[in-house]
Short mmCIF file of C-alpha atoms in Angstrom, two decimals:
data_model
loop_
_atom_site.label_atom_id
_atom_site.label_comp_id
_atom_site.label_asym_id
_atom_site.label_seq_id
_atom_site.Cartn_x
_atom_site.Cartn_y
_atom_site.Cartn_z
CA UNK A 1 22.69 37.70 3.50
CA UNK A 2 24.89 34.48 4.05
CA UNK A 3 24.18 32.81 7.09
CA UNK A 4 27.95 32.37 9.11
CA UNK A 5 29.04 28.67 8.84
CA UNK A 6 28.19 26.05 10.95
CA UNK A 7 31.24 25.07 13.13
CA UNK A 8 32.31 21.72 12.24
CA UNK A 9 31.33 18.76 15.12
CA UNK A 10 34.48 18.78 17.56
CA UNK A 11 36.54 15.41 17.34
CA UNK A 12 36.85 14.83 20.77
CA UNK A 13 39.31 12.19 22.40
CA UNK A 14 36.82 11.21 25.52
CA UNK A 15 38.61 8.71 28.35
CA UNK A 16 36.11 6.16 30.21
CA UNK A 17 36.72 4.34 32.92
CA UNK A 18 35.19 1.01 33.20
CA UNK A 19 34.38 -1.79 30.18
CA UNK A 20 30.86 -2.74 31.41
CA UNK A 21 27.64 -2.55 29.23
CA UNK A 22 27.65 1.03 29.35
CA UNK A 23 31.21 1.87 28.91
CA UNK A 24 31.64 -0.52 26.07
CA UNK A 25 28.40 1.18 24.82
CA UNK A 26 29.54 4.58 24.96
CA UNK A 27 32.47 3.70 22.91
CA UNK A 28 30.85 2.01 20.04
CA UNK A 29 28.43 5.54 20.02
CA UNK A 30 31.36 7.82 19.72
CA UNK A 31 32.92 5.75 17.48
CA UNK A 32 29.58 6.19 14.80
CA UNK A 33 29.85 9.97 15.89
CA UNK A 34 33.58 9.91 14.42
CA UNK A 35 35.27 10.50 18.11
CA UNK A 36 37.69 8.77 19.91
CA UNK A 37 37.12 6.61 23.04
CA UNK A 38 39.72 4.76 25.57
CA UNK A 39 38.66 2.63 27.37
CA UNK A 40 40.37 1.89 31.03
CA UNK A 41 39.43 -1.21 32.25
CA UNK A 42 40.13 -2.80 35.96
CA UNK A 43 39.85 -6.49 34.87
CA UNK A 44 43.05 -7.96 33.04
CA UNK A 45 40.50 -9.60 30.50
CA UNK A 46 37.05 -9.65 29.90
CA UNK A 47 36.06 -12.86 30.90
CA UNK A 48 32.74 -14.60 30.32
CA UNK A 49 31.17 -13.78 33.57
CA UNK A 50 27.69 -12.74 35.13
CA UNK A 51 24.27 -13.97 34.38
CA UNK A 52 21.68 -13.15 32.00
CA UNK A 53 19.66 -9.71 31.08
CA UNK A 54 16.85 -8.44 29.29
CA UNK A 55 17.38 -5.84 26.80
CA UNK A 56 13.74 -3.97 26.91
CA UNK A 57 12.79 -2.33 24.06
CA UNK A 58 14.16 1.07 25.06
CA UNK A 59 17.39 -0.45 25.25
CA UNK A 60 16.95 -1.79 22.13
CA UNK A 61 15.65 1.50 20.26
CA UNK A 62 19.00 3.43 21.66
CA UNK A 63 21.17 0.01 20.17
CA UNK A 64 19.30 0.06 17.19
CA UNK A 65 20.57 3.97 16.69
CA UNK A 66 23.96 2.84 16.84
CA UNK A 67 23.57 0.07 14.44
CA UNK A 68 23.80 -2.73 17.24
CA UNK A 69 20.38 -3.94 17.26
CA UNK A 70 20.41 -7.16 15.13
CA UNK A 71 23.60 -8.00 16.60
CA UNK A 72 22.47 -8.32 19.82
CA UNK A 73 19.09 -9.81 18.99
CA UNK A 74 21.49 -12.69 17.28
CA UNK A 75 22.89 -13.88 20.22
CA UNK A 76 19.44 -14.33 22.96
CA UNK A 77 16.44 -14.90 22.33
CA UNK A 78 13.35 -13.04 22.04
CA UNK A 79 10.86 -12.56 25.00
CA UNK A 80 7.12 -13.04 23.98
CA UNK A 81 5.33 -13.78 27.35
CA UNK A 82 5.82 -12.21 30.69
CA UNK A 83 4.19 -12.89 33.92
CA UNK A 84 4.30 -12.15 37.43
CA UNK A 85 2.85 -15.47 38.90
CA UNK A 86 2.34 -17.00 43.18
CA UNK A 87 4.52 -19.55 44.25
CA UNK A 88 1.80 -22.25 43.10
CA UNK A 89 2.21 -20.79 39.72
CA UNK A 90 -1.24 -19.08 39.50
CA UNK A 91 -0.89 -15.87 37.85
CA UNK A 92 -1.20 -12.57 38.95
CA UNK A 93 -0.16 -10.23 36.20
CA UNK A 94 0.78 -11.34 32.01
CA UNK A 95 1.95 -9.07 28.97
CA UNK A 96 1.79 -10.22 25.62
CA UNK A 97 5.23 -9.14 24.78
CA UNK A 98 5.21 -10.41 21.17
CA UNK A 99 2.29 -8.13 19.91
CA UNK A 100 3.94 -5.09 21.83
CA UNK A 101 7.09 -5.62 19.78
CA UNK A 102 4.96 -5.96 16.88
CA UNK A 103 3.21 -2.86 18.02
CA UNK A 104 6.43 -0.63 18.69
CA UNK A 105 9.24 -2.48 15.79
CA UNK A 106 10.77 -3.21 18.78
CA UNK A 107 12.65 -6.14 20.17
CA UNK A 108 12.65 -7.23 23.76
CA UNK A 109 15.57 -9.91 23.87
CA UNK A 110 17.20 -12.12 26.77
CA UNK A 111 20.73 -12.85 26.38
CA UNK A 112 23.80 -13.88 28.52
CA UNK A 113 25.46 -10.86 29.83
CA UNK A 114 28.44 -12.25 28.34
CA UNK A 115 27.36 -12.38 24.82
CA UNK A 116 25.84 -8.90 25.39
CA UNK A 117 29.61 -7.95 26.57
CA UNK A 118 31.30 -9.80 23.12
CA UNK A 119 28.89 -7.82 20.31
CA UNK A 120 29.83 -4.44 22.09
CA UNK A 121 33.72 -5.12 22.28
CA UNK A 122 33.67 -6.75 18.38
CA UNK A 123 32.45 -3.40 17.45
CA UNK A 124 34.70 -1.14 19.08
CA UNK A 125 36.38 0.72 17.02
CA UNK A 126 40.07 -0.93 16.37
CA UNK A 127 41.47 2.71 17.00
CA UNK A 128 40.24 3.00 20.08
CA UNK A 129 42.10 1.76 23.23
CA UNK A 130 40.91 -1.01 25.38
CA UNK A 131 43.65 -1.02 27.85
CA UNK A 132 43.14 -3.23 30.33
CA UNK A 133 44.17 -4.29 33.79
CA UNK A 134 44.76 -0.66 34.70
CA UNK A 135 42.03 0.99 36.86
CA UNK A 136 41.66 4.83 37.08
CA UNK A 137 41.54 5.92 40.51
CA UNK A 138 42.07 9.37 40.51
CA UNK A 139 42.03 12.70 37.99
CA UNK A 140 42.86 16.40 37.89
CA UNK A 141 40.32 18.21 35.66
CA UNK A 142 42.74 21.42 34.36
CA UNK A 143 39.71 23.63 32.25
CA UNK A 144 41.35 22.40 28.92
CA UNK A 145 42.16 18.76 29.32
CA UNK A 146 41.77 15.72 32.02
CA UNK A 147 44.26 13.62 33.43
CA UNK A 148 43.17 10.59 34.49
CA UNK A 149 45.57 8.51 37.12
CA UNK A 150 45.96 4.91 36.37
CA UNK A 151 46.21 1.75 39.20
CA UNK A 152 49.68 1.05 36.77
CA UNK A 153 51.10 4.40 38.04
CA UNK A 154 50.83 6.03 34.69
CA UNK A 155 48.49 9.15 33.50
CA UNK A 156 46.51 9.40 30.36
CA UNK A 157 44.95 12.70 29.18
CA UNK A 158 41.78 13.41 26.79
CA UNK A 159 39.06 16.49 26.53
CA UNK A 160 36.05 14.35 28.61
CA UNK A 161 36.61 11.46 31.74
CA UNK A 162 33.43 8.98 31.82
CA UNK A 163 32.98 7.12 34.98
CA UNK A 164 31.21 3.91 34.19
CA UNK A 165 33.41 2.26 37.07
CA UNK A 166 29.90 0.55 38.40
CA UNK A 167 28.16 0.80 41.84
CA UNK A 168 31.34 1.71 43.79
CA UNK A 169 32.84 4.29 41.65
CA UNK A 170 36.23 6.16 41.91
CA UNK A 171 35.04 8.66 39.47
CA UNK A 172 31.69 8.74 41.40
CA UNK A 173 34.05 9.61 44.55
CA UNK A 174 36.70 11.88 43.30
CA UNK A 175 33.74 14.03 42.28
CA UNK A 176 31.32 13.93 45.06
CA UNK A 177 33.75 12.19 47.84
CA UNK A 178 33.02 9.02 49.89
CA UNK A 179 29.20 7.63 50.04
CA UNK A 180 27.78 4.65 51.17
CA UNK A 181 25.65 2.41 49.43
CA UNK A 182 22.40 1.41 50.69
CA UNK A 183 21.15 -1.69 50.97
CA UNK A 184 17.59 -3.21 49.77
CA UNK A 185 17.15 -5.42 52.87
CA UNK A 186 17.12 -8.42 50.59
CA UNK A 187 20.26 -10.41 49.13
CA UNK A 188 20.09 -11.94 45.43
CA UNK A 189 21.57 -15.42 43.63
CA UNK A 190 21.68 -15.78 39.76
CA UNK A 191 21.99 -18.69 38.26
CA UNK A 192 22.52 -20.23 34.50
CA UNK A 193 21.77 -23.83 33.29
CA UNK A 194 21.44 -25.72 29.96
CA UNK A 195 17.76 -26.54 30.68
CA UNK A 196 16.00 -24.82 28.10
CA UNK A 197 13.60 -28.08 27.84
CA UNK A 198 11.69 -27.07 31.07
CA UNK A 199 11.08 -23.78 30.19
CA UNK A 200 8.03 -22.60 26.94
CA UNK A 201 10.50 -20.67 24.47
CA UNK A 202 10.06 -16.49 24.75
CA UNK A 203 8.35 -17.19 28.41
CA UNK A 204 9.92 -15.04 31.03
CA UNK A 205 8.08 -15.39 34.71
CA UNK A 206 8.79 -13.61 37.85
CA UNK A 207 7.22 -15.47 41.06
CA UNK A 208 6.48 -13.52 44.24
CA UNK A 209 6.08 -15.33 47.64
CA UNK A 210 6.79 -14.67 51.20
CA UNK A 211 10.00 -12.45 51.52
CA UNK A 212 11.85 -14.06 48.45
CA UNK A 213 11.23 -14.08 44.75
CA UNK A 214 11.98 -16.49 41.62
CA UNK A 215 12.90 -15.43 37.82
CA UNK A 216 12.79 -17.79 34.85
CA UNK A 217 14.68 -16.15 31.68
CA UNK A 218 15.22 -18.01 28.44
CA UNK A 219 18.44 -16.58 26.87
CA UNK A 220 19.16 -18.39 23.84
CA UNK A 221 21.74 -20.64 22.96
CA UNK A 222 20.05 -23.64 25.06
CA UNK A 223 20.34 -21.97 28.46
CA UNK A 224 17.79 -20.51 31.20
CA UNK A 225 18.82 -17.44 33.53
CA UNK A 226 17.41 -17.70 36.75
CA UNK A 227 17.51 -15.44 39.50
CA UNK A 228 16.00 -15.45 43.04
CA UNK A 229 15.99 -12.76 46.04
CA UNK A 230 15.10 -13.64 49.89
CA UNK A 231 15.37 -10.98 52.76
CA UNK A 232 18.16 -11.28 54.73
CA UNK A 233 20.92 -9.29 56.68
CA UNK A 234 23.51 -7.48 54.47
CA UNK A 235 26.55 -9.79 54.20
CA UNK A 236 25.23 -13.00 55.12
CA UNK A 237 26.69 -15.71 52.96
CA UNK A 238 26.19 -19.37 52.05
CA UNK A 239 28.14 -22.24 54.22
CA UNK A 240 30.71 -23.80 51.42
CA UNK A 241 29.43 -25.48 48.51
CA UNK A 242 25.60 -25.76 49.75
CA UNK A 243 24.24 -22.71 47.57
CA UNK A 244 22.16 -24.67 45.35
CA UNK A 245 21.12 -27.50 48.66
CA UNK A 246 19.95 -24.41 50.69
CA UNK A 247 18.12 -22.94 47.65
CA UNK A 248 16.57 -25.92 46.83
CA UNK A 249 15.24 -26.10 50.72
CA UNK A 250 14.05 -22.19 50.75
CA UNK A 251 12.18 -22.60 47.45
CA UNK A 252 10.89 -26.23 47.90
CA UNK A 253 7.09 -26.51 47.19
CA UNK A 254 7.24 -23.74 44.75
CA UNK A 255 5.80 -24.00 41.13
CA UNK A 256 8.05 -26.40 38.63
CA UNK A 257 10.18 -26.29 37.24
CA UNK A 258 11.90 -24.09 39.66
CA UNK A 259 13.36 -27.35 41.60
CA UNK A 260 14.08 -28.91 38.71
CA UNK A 261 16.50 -25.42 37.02
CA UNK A 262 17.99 -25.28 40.75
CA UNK A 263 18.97 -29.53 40.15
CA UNK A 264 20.34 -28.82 36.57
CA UNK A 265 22.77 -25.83 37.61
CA UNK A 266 26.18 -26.31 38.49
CA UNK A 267 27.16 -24.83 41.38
CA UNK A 268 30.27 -22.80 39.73
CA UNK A 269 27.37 -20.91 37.35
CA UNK A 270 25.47 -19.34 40.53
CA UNK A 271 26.42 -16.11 41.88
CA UNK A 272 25.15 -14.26 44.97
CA UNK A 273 25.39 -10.84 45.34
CA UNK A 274 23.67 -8.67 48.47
CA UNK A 275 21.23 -5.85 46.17
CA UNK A 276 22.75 -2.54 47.16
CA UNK A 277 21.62 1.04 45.36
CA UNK A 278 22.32 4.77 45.91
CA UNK A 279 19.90 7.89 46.51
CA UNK A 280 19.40 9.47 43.47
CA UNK A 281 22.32 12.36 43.00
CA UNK A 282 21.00 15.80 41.76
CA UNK A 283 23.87 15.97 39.38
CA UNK A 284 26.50 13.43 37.40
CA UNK A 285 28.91 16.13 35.99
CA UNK A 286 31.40 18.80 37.04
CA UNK A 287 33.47 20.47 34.53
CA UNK A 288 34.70 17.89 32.46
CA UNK A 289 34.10 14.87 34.19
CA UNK A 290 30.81 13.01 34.35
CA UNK A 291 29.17 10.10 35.19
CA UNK A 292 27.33 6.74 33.15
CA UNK A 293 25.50 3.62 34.10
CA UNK A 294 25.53 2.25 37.75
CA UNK A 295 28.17 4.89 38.72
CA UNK A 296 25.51 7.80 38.40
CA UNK A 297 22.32 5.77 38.92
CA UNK A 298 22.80 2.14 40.31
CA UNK A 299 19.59 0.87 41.17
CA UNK A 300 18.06 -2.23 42.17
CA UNK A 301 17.29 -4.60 39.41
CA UNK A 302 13.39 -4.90 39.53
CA UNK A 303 12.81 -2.88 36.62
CA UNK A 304 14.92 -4.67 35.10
CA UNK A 305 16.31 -1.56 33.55
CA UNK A 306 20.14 -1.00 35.23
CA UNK A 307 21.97 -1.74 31.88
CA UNK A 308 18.96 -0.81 29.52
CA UNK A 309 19.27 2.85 31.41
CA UNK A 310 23.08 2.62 31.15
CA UNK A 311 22.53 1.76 27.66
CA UNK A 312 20.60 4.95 26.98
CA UNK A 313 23.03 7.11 29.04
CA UNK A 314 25.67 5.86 26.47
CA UNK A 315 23.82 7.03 22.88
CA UNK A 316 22.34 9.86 24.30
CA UNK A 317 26.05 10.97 25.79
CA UNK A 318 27.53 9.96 22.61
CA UNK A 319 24.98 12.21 20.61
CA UNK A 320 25.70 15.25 22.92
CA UNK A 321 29.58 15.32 23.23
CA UNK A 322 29.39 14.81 19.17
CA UNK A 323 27.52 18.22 18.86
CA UNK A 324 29.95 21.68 18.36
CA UNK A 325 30.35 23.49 21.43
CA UNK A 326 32.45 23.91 25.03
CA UNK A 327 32.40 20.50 26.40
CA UNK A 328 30.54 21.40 29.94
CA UNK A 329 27.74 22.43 27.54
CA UNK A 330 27.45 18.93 25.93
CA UNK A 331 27.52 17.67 29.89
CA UNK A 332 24.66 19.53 30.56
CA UNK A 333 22.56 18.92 27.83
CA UNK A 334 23.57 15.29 28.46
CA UNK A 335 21.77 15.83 32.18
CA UNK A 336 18.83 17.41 30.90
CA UNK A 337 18.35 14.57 28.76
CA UNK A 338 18.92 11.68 31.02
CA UNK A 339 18.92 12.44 34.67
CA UNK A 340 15.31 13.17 35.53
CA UNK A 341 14.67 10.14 34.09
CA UNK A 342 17.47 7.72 34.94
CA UNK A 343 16.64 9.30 38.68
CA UNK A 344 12.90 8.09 38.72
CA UNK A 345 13.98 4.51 37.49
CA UNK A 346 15.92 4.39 40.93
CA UNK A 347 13.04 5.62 42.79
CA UNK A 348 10.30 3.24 41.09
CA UNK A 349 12.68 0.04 41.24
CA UNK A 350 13.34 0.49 44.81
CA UNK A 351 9.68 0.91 45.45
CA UNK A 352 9.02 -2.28 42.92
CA UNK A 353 11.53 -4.60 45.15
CA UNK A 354 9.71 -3.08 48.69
CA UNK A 355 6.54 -4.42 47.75
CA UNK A 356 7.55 -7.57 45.86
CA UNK A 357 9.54 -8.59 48.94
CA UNK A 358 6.86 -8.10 51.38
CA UNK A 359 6.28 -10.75 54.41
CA UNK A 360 3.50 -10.48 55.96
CA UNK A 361 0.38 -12.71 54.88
CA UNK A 362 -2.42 -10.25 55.06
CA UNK A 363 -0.46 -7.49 52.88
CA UNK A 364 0.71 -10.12 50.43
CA UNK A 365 -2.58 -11.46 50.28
CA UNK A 366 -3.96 -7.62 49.10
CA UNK A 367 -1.44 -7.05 46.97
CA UNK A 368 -1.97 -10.03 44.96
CA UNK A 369 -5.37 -9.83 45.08
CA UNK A 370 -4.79 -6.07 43.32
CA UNK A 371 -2.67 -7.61 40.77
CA UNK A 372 -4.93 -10.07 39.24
CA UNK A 373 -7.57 -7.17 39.08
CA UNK A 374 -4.69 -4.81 36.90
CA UNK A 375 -5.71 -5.35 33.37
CA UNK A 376 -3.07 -6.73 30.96
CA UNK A 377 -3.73 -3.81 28.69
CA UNK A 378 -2.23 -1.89 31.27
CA UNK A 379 0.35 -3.61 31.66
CA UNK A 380 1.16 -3.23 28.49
CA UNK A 381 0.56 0.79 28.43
CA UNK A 382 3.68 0.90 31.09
CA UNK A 383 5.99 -0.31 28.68
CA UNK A 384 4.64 1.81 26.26
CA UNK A 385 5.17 4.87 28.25
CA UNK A 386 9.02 3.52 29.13
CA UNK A 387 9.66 3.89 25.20
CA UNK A 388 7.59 7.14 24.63
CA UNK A 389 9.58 8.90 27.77
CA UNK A 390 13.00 7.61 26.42
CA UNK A 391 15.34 10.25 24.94
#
């Protein structure tokens, strides 16, 4: 008996809002699938802003699927040490990141968000639409197609709308309505400086001290990332043009070189942003409309996983919407796929951030005390089970 045919993959045209890490993402993945993406972007150009990331080695697994990995190891640089270290530079915790990536064929690498940004536009597919300046802020999902309403006061219609419109999303709210963010209790700055000198090469360090914290990040190309957190009311803000001065007081007596990457940053390369995330949602998708990245999941960044979980959203998406069948199938197989997990990265990070930012002497002094006594290999076994669990 012959079996019936297989119905050919659909060659979808799918709309996303928002030219981030994940939306620039998605489109290179539905490019490889042989779909079309445009791309709707708020920003009139995509400017080399923001700090620096890690791409863990799930990220880079779901990159390396979509042909992206190499590119985007080219342009940081890789991470071989971690550590979570006191503010006299003792340490608490340390992973031996280079034999992991041995271990896995995996690359952890730091790089400039920017750079990060350039690699996933260069391989857009030419076909595909980057239009921007024009911000969607509204649709009308029909059954058969979705309309997407532009800032510009045009329309554009395609078979699948993608909000990856970030933290305050008007896909996010034209779905699920008006929600406010919550806030961590603690405010962030990030900071890059051409200091790479001060710093051992592949040696990424996280310090913990009362209420605030202090990352070191190599990222290639003869700059240090650096980011630090410190409790504080939501929108409190810096008195004009004594960032780095009031930094450089809050963080004095601290381990080097953190004084010294806090001197050798100019004050137009430090950015301060109050940490903000959402509960976790029980569902991204209605119809044909869903949600990516920071608009379905944004979470605080002490994982370190926002964009390396916006990152997988992207393939996996990609690899679902690519598949024959209705397109509210491919939605929820998307779901299945990613939310459970996306969900408990919220969770986890928020509860990461809690303790990290912790006051009081006595509990800092346990938790400490607990860290030391956690075994590197264990460590090690968490990272592990981040790239086993990935989809």
């Amino acid at each position: 008996m012959t079996p019936p045919p297989v119905a050919p993959a659909p060659v979808r045209h799918v709309l996303i809002s928002g030219a981030g890490i994940g939306g620039l993402t998605l489109a290179c993945a539905l490019h490889r699938a042989g779909l079309r993406a445009t791309v709707l972007e708020r920003a009139d150009a995509l400017r080399p802003v923001g700090a620096g990331l890690i791409v863990q080695v799930n990220a880079s697994l779901a990159l390396r699927r979509i042909g992206l990995c190499d590119a985007v190891v080219a342009e940081g640089a890789l991470v071989e040490h971690s550590a979570v270290l006191d503010a006299s530079g003792q340490r608490l915790t340390q992973v031996d990141v280079g034999a992991l990536q041995r271990e896995l064929d995996a690359p952890m690498v730091a790089l400039h968000r920017a750079r990060l940004q350039a690699v996933l536009r260069a391989h857009v597919s030419p076909e595909d639409d980057v239009r921007l300046g024009v911000a969607v802020t509204g649709f009308q999902d029909d059954g058969a197609r979705v309309t997407a309403s532009l800032s510009d006061g045009t329309t554009v219609s395609g078979d699948v709308l993608v909000g990856a419109d970030g933290l305050r999303s008007a896909v996010r709210t034209g779905l699920w309505g008006e929600q406010p963010t919550r806030y961590s209790g603690y405010t962030s700055w990030r900071g890059v400086c051409p200091a790479v000198e001060l710093v051992a090469p592949g040696h990424v360090s996280e310090t913990w001290g009362p209420g605030a914290r202090f990352g070191i990040v190599p990222i290639g190309h003869g700059e240090v990332y650096w980011f630090a957190t410190l409790n504080a009311p939501a929108g409190t803000e810096d008195a004009p043009g004594q960032t780095l001065s009031a930094l450089r007081e809050r963080f004095s007596g601290w381990h080097a070189p953190i004084a010294a990457l806090l001197a050798a940053t100019p004050a137009e390369r430090v950015l301060r942003t109050d940490i903000h995330d959402r509960p976790p949602l029980p569902q991204w998708s209605r119809g044909r409309v869903t949600l990516l990245g920071d608009a379905a999941h944004p979470m605080t960044p002490n994982l370190g996983q926002g964009g390396c979980q916006a990152i997988e959203d992207a393939v996996v998406l990609a690899d679902c919407l690519a598949a024959p069948g209705p397109v509210e199938d491919a939605l929820r197989a998307y779901e299945a796929r990613r939310l459970t997990r996306a969900n408990q990265m919220v969770v986890r990070s928020r509860q990461m951030g809690r303790v990290g930012q912790w006051e009081n002497g006595a509990a800092r002094f346990v938790r400490d005390s607990l860290l030391r006594c956690v075994p590197a290999s264990m460590a090690a076994q968490q990272i592990r089970e981040l790239v086993k669990s990935a989809s």
